[in-house]
Amino acid sequence: MIKIGIFMPYTQGLDTIFKKIKKEMGYKGKITLIKPKNELEKKKAIPEVDIVISGPLTNEEIIEAKKLKLIQVPYAGVEEFNLNLLKDRNIILSNVHGNATSVAEHAFSLLLTLAKGIVVNDRDLRKGMWHGWMSNEPNIEIEGKTLCIIGLGSIGKKAAQFGKTFGMNVVGVKKNITNVPNVDKVYGANKIKDAVSKADFILLAVPATNETKELINKGMFNFMSGKYLINVSRGSVINERDLFVALKNHTLKGAAIDTWWLYPKKQHEFQYPSRYPFWLLDNIIMSPHTAGYSDKSIGINWEEAIINVIRFASGKKIKNIVSTEKGY
């Protein structure tokens, strides 16, 4: 019997989804789902589980999980896990990428909102203030403009597809140079400044790792004068202060940020997303980390996670194993 701990809020009808996927995959083994209602129940369950579907576990929880063989995360970001400890304890960490379309759509919504001045136009027209032809402020056509995508994983590839749909020139930055569909030219990580300097819009879609921490900083902003930056990656990829200064000084023409540095610790808690007052700036669009949270992506992510868990329980090869060296 395989014991699977569900250590996070889960999608509606989870038991039914498990049964459906087990039947579709022809899995005959017995599975017990353990769904703790509180921290005490979770603490009791940890030593018994073989697999967990979970967000980050503490070091103490990982050490207490004597039987744990797989942590399946039902989303993409895994930067909060202690990868060295997982490696030492031979625990596999896997994620899913079922929200790539949702994130890429959101990124393009932000890009278009920047280009067309939608937020400013809406805000000011409510006060009777007109932009556009009334004030000699044309918006920007993105057809023929250059989009630089930093990070060409699932999200980056989908964003490249959207870029081509809009008639953009698309360049990308990738650790290992390979041909990528819908990308006109791929630059290696050591040529990131060359790629950025050619772009009108820069989209960040890299995972949060030690290598990408504060990848975008004062030095990089020197190559972004008059450009637009969109971040659907993680806040840690950008130096917080340097971004604020680049926007305040109008080095950057504008930015749209979905991922931040500070978050509420619980639902409905008041929390500004940064130590710096971005909300006072008029050249930034602020989005509350909702790019991957869509009507479809949540269910897709959970189904992908459950399929991976059943494959693991069946002794089959699983998808999206996170490298403890690379962090993705």
Tab-separated table of C-alpha atoms in Angstrom:
chain	number	residue	atom	x	y	z
A	1	MET	CA	0.000	0.000	0.000
A	2	ILE	CA	1.282	3.447	-0.987
A	3	LYS	CA	0.535	6.304	1.407
A	4	ILE	CA	0.273	9.713	-0.244
A	5	GLY	CA	0.158	12.853	1.872
A	6	ILE	CA	-1.729	15.850	0.509
A	7	PHE	CA	-0.008	18.634	2.418
A	8	MET	CA	-1.559	21.705	0.835
A	9	PRO	CA	-4.974	23.075	-0.202
A	10	TYR	CA	-6.184	20.796	-2.956
A	11	THR	CA	-8.430	20.951	-5.986
A	12	GLN	CA	-12.121	20.106	-5.627
A	13	GLY	CA	-13.003	16.428	-6.069
A	14	LEU	CA	-9.455	15.200	-5.469
A	15	ASP	CA	-10.468	11.626	-4.572
A	16	THR	CA	-12.568	11.346	-7.726
A	17	ILE	CA	-9.708	12.649	-9.869
A	18	PHE	CA	-7.335	10.097	-8.307
A	19	LYS	CA	-9.782	7.251	-9.036
A	20	LYS	CA	-10.309	8.441	-12.611
A	21	ILE	CA	-6.579	8.697	-13.350
A	22	LYS	CA	-5.827	5.357	-11.662
A	23	LYS	CA	-8.431	3.697	-13.881
A	24	GLU	CA	-7.185	5.409	-17.043
A	25	MET	CA	-3.604	4.368	-16.284
A	26	GLY	CA	-4.583	0.828	-15.338
A	27	TYR	CA	-3.058	1.081	-11.864
A	28	LYS	CA	-4.210	-1.819	-9.666
A	29	GLY	CA	-2.257	-1.075	-6.506
A	30	LYS	CA	-3.782	0.258	-3.301
A	31	ILE	CA	-3.354	3.931	-2.503
A	32	THR	CA	-4.286	5.713	0.708
A	33	LEU	CA	-4.648	9.481	0.619
A	34	ILE	CA	-3.765	11.251	3.854
A	35	LYS	CA	-5.219	14.766	4.045
A	36	PRO	CA	-4.326	16.421	7.360
A	37	LYS	CA	-6.740	19.063	8.576
A	38	ASN	CA	-4.179	20.881	10.716
A	39	GLU	CA	-0.478	21.015	11.605
A	40	LEU	CA	-0.817	18.403	14.363
A	41	GLU	CA	-2.331	15.867	11.961
A	42	LYS	CA	0.343	16.721	9.404
A	43	LYS	CA	3.080	16.127	11.980
A	44	LYS	CA	1.639	12.687	12.769
A	45	ALA	CA	1.367	11.798	9.085
A	46	ILE	CA	4.857	12.831	7.979
A	47	PRO	CA	6.729	9.718	9.221
A	48	GLU	CA	4.206	7.448	7.435
A	49	VAL	CA	4.010	8.876	3.914
A	50	ASP	CA	5.794	7.441	0.882
A	51	ILE	CA	4.853	10.323	-1.411
A	52	VAL	CA	3.599	13.845	-0.779
A	53	ILE	CA	1.885	16.375	-2.982
A	54	SER	CA	3.015	19.500	-1.246
A	55	GLY	CA	4.518	22.933	-1.207
A	56	PRO	CA	7.826	23.514	0.616
A	57	LEU	CA	8.614	21.270	3.577
A	58	THR	CA	10.833	22.399	6.435
A	59	ASN	CA	14.166	20.697	7.067
A	60	GLU	CA	12.695	19.129	10.196
A	61	GLU	CA	9.743	17.725	8.256
A	62	ILE	CA	12.025	16.249	5.594
A	63	ILE	CA	14.187	14.591	8.249
A	64	GLU	CA	11.107	13.198	10.028
A	65	ALA	CA	9.736	11.771	6.769
A	66	LYS	CA	11.622	8.476	7.081
A	67	LYS	CA	9.715	6.727	4.265
A	68	LEU	CA	9.436	9.654	1.874
A	69	LYS	CA	10.625	8.939	-1.670
A	70	LEU	CA	8.913	11.623	-3.791
A	71	ILE	CA	7.776	15.206	-3.285
A	72	GLN	CA	5.431	16.175	-6.095
A	73	VAL	CA	4.783	19.907	-6.349
A	74	PRO	CA	1.563	20.832	-8.234
A	75	TYR	CA	3.126	23.991	-9.683
A	76	ALA	CA	6.469	25.070	-11.177
A	77	GLY	CA	8.493	27.060	-8.612
A	78	VAL	CA	10.684	25.007	-6.260
A	79	GLU	CA	13.138	27.638	-5.016
A	80	GLU	CA	12.047	27.289	-1.374
A	81	PHE	CA	13.089	23.634	-1.091
A	82	ASN	CA	16.392	22.599	0.502
A	83	LEU	CA	17.716	20.720	-2.514
A	84	ASN	CA	20.925	19.628	-0.802
A	85	LEU	CA	18.974	17.969	1.993
A	86	LEU	CA	16.703	16.217	-0.496
A	87	LYS	CA	19.757	14.951	-2.351
A	88	ASP	CA	21.341	13.662	0.864
A	89	ARG	CA	18.160	11.768	1.719
A	90	ASN	CA	17.589	10.430	-1.820
A	91	ILE	CA	14.203	12.135	-2.088
A	92	ILE	CA	13.059	12.987	-5.607
A	93	LEU	CA	11.494	16.402	-6.202
A	94	SER	CA	9.230	16.909	-9.206
A	95	ASN	CA	7.113	19.806	-10.431
A	96	VAL	CA	4.579	20.488	-13.206
A	97	HIS	CA	4.222	23.074	-15.948
A	98	GLY	CA	0.502	23.000	-16.648
A	99	ASN	CA	0.170	26.754	-16.175
A	100	ALA	CA	2.564	27.744	-18.990
A	101	THR	CA	-0.240	28.963	-21.255
A	102	SER	CA	-1.855	30.960	-18.460
A	103	VAL	CA	1.446	32.619	-17.493
A	104	ALA	CA	2.353	33.431	-21.097
A	105	GLU	CA	-1.122	34.881	-21.725
A	106	HIS	CA	-0.782	37.030	-18.625
A	107	ALA	CA	2.669	38.187	-19.713
A	108	PHE	CA	1.260	39.300	-23.053
A	109	SER	CA	-1.668	41.004	-21.365
A	110	LEU	CA	0.859	43.002	-19.350
A	111	LEU	CA	2.968	43.712	-22.443
A	112	LEU	CA	-0.040	45.015	-24.379
A	113	THR	CA	-1.238	47.016	-21.397
A	114	LEU	CA	2.146	48.745	-21.264
A	115	ALA	CA	2.253	49.345	-25.016
A	116	LYS	CA	-1.274	50.738	-25.197
A	117	GLY	CA	-1.233	52.701	-21.931
A	118	ILE	CA	-4.465	51.020	-20.872
A	119	VAL	CA	-4.089	51.432	-17.103
A	120	VAL	CA	-3.110	55.110	-17.256
A	121	ASN	CA	-5.799	55.869	-19.839
A	122	ASP	CA	-8.491	54.191	-17.755
A	123	ARG	CA	-7.374	55.798	-14.509
A	124	ASP	CA	-7.172	59.317	-15.915
A	125	LEU	CA	-10.310	59.197	-18.066
A	126	ARG	CA	-12.262	58.451	-14.885
A	127	LYS	CA	-11.057	61.903	-13.785
A	128	GLY	CA	-11.935	63.531	-17.113
A	129	MET	CA	-8.316	63.559	-18.331
A	130	TRP	CA	-7.753	62.476	-21.954
A	131	HIS	CA	-4.604	60.882	-23.386
A	132	GLY	CA	-3.813	59.822	-26.953
A	133	TRP	CA	-4.687	62.130	-29.856
A	134	MET	CA	-5.994	64.744	-27.410
A	135	SER	CA	-2.535	65.103	-25.862
A	136	ASN	CA	-0.219	63.998	-28.680
A	137	GLU	CA	0.589	60.705	-26.919
A	138	PRO	CA	0.410	57.868	-29.472
A	139	ASN	CA	0.351	54.309	-28.193
A	140	ILE	CA	2.792	51.656	-29.427
A	141	GLU	CA	2.172	49.056	-32.120
A	142	ILE	CA	3.977	45.840	-31.210
A	143	GLU	CA	4.003	44.354	-34.717
A	144	GLY	CA	7.577	44.590	-35.969
A	145	LYS	CA	8.947	45.326	-32.494
A	146	THR	CA	11.510	43.018	-30.894
A	147	LEU	CA	10.690	40.850	-27.894
A	148	CYS	CA	13.565	39.388	-25.880
A	149	ILE	CA	12.555	36.398	-23.760
A	150	ILE	CA	15.022	35.529	-21.015
A	151	GLY	CA	14.352	31.877	-20.233
A	152	LEU	CA	13.029	29.560	-22.938
A	153	GLY	CA	11.322	26.853	-20.916
A	154	SER	CA	7.617	26.031	-21.138
A	155	ILE	CA	6.520	29.610	-20.468
A	156	GLY	CA	9.163	31.216	-22.659
A	157	LYS	CA	8.321	28.971	-25.608
A	158	LYS	CA	4.621	29.772	-25.309
A	159	ALA	CA	5.406	33.486	-25.088
A	160	ALA	CA	7.525	33.187	-28.238
A	161	GLN	CA	4.532	31.655	-30.024
A	162	PHE	CA	2.362	34.590	-28.959
A	163	GLY	CA	5.057	37.038	-30.036
A	164	LYS	CA	5.099	35.594	-33.531
A	165	THR	CA	1.296	35.671	-33.648
A	166	PHE	CA	1.521	39.432	-33.091
A	167	GLY	CA	4.172	39.772	-35.794
A	168	MET	CA	7.044	40.525	-33.436
A	169	ASN	CA	10.709	39.748	-33.918
A	170	VAL	CA	11.575	37.292	-31.153
A	171	VAL	CA	15.012	36.716	-29.660
A	172	GLY	CA	15.750	34.656	-26.577
A	173	VAL	CA	18.364	33.906	-23.961
A	174	LYS	CA	19.068	30.323	-22.984
A	175	LYS	CA	21.832	28.647	-21.012
A	176	ASN	CA	22.505	26.151	-23.796
A	177	ILE	CA	22.094	27.464	-27.334
A	178	THR	CA	19.648	25.336	-29.316
A	179	ASN	CA	17.021	26.137	-31.915
A	180	VAL	CA	13.689	27.033	-30.310
A	181	PRO	CA	10.404	27.232	-32.266
A	182	ASN	CA	9.252	30.807	-32.979
A	183	VAL	CA	12.554	32.312	-31.783
A	184	ASP	CA	14.528	34.065	-34.524
A	185	LYS	CA	17.818	34.019	-32.645
A	186	VAL	CA	18.919	32.344	-29.410
A	187	TYR	CA	21.705	33.923	-27.370
A	188	GLY	CA	23.753	32.139	-24.738
A	189	ALA	CA	23.571	33.360	-21.145
A	190	ASN	CA	26.933	35.107	-21.580
A	191	LYS	CA	25.436	37.244	-24.366
A	192	ILE	CA	22.391	38.433	-22.438
A	193	LYS	CA	23.366	42.111	-22.754
A	194	ASP	CA	23.565	41.792	-26.538
A	195	ALA	CA	20.083	40.258	-26.616
A	196	VAL	CA	18.569	42.858	-24.300
A	197	SER	CA	20.103	45.782	-26.187
A	198	LYS	CA	18.276	44.700	-29.375
A	199	ALA	CA	14.845	44.487	-27.721
A	200	ASP	CA	11.921	46.832	-27.256
A	201	PHE	CA	10.274	44.532	-24.693
A	202	ILE	CA	12.091	42.197	-22.286
A	203	LEU	CA	10.203	39.285	-20.737
A	204	LEU	CA	11.645	37.379	-17.769
A	205	ALA	CA	10.659	33.703	-17.628
A	206	VAL	CA	13.626	32.059	-15.906
A	207	PRO	CA	13.422	29.822	-12.815
A	208	ALA	CA	14.625	31.207	-9.487
A	209	THR	CA	18.068	29.693	-8.841
A	210	ASN	CA	21.387	30.852	-7.422
A	211	GLU	CA	22.480	31.630	-10.982
A	212	THR	CA	19.475	33.825	-11.740
A	213	LYS	CA	19.367	35.683	-8.411
A	214	GLU	CA	19.394	39.434	-9.171
A	215	LEU	CA	20.243	38.646	-12.779
A	216	ILE	CA	18.588	41.940	-13.667
A	217	ASN	CA	20.416	44.694	-11.813
A	218	LYS	CA	21.858	48.182	-12.254
A	219	GLY	CA	24.388	46.931	-14.793
A	220	MET	CA	21.658	45.317	-16.886
A	221	PHE	CA	19.366	48.331	-16.643
A	222	ASN	CA	22.085	50.349	-18.391
A	223	PHE	CA	21.248	48.267	-21.486
A	224	MET	CA	17.489	48.773	-21.100
A	225	SER	CA	17.183	52.509	-21.615
A	226	GLY	CA	13.801	53.327	-23.151
A	227	LYS	CA	12.627	49.704	-23.006
A	228	TYR	CA	9.822	47.837	-21.242
A	229	LEU	CA	10.365	45.003	-18.741
A	230	ILE	CA	7.820	42.292	-17.894
A	231	ASN	CA	8.481	39.823	-15.059
A	232	VAL	CA	6.470	36.611	-14.640
A	233	SER	CA	9.464	34.743	-13.199
A	234	ARG	CA	10.260	35.437	-9.540
A	235	GLY	CA	10.999	38.659	-7.685
A	236	SER	CA	14.455	37.403	-6.736
A	237	VAL	CA	15.523	37.555	-10.397
A	238	ILE	CA	15.527	41.384	-10.186
A	239	ASN	CA	17.425	43.603	-7.770
A	240	GLU	CA	14.546	45.313	-5.989
A	241	ARG	CA	16.213	48.683	-5.371
A	242	ASP	CA	17.786	48.861	-8.823
A	243	LEU	CA	14.393	48.321	-10.477
A	244	PHE	CA	12.816	51.065	-8.395
A	245	VAL	CA	15.601	53.508	-9.290
A	246	ALA	CA	15.466	52.576	-12.999
A	247	LEU	CA	11.726	53.282	-13.063
A	248	LYS	CA	11.878	56.419	-10.943
A	249	ASN	CA	14.656	57.862	-13.123
A	250	HIS	CA	12.842	56.692	-16.282
A	251	THR	CA	15.836	54.666	-17.438
A	252	LEU	CA	13.212	52.001	-18.045
A	253	LYS	CA	10.273	53.326	-20.015
A	254	GLY	CA	7.987	51.033	-18.070
A	255	ALA	CA	7.610	47.726	-16.281
A	256	ALA	CA	4.899	45.202	-15.508
A	257	ILE	CA	5.612	42.989	-12.514
A	258	ASP	CA	3.646	39.909	-11.448
A	259	THR	CA	6.124	38.430	-8.947
A	260	TRP	CA	7.412	40.282	-5.913
A	261	TRP	CA	9.668	40.326	-2.869
A	262	LEU	CA	7.123	40.521	-0.045
A	263	TYR	CA	3.930	38.468	0.258
A	264	PRO	CA	1.082	38.158	2.789
A	265	LYS	CA	1.521	35.266	5.196
A	266	LYS	CA	-2.184	34.434	5.043
A	267	GLN	CA	-5.231	35.171	2.908
A	268	HIS	CA	-6.720	38.678	3.028
A	269	GLU	CA	-3.742	40.057	4.977
A	270	PHE	CA	-2.633	43.586	4.058
A	271	GLN	CA	0.882	43.615	2.626
A	272	TYR	CA	2.734	45.900	0.250
A	273	PRO	CA	4.775	43.782	-2.201
A	274	SER	CA	8.085	45.603	-1.764
A	275	ARG	CA	10.201	47.651	0.615
A	276	TYR	CA	10.204	50.368	-2.054
A	277	PRO	CA	7.096	52.423	-2.952
A	278	PHE	CA	6.506	51.192	-6.494
A	279	TRP	CA	2.833	52.092	-6.064
A	280	LEU	CA	3.777	55.778	-6.225
A	281	LEU	CA	5.245	55.405	-9.722
A	282	ASP	CA	3.143	55.933	-12.842
A	283	ASN	CA	5.266	53.774	-15.195
A	284	ILE	CA	4.689	50.401	-13.565
A	285	ILE	CA	1.808	47.930	-13.723
A	286	MET	CA	1.494	45.879	-10.543
A	287	SER	CA	-0.018	42.390	-10.714
A	288	PRO	CA	-0.501	40.240	-7.565
A	289	HIS	CA	1.259	37.037	-8.737
A	290	THR	CA	-1.796	35.807	-10.608
A	291	ALA	CA	-0.220	34.872	-13.956
A	292	GLY	CA	-0.442	31.139	-13.327
A	293	TYR	CA	-3.746	31.143	-11.459
A	294	SER	CA	-6.437	30.572	-14.091
A	295	ASP	CA	-9.718	28.706	-14.443
A	296	LYS	CA	-7.920	25.887	-16.302
A	297	SER	CA	-4.351	25.839	-15.006
A	298	ILE	CA	-5.136	24.767	-11.433
A	299	GLY	CA	-6.927	21.615	-12.579
A	300	ILE	CA	-4.298	20.879	-15.229
A	301	ASN	CA	-1.483	21.210	-12.693
A	302	TRP	CA	-3.196	18.849	-10.253
A	303	GLU	CA	-3.928	16.281	-12.950
A	304	GLU	CA	-0.299	16.371	-14.108
A	305	ALA	CA	0.847	15.991	-10.498
A	306	ILE	CA	-1.454	13.012	-9.882
A	307	ILE	CA	-0.403	11.313	-13.129
A	308	ASN	CA	3.229	11.686	-12.079
A	309	VAL	CA	2.470	10.236	-8.640
A	310	ILE	CA	0.679	7.216	-10.137
A	311	ARG	CA	3.569	6.672	-12.551
A	312	PHE	CA	5.993	6.731	-9.629
A	313	ALA	CA	3.834	4.311	-7.628
A	314	SER	CA	3.809	2.024	-10.692
A	315	GLY	CA	7.589	2.054	-10.927
A	316	LYS	CA	7.486	3.999	-14.190
A	317	LYS	CA	9.628	6.943	-15.240
A	318	ILE	CA	8.195	10.262	-14.077
A	319	LYS	CA	8.336	13.687	-15.682
A	320	ASN	CA	9.849	16.992	-14.581
A	321	ILE	CA	12.367	15.737	-12.034
A	322	VAL	CA	14.083	18.786	-10.548
A	323	SER	CA	17.876	18.736	-10.734
A	324	THR	CA	19.332	19.339	-7.275
A	325	GLU	CA	22.350	20.928	-8.968
A	326	LYS	CA	20.524	23.251	-11.379
A	327	GLY	CA	17.475	24.002	-9.217
A	328	TYR	CA	14.967	23.378	-12.020
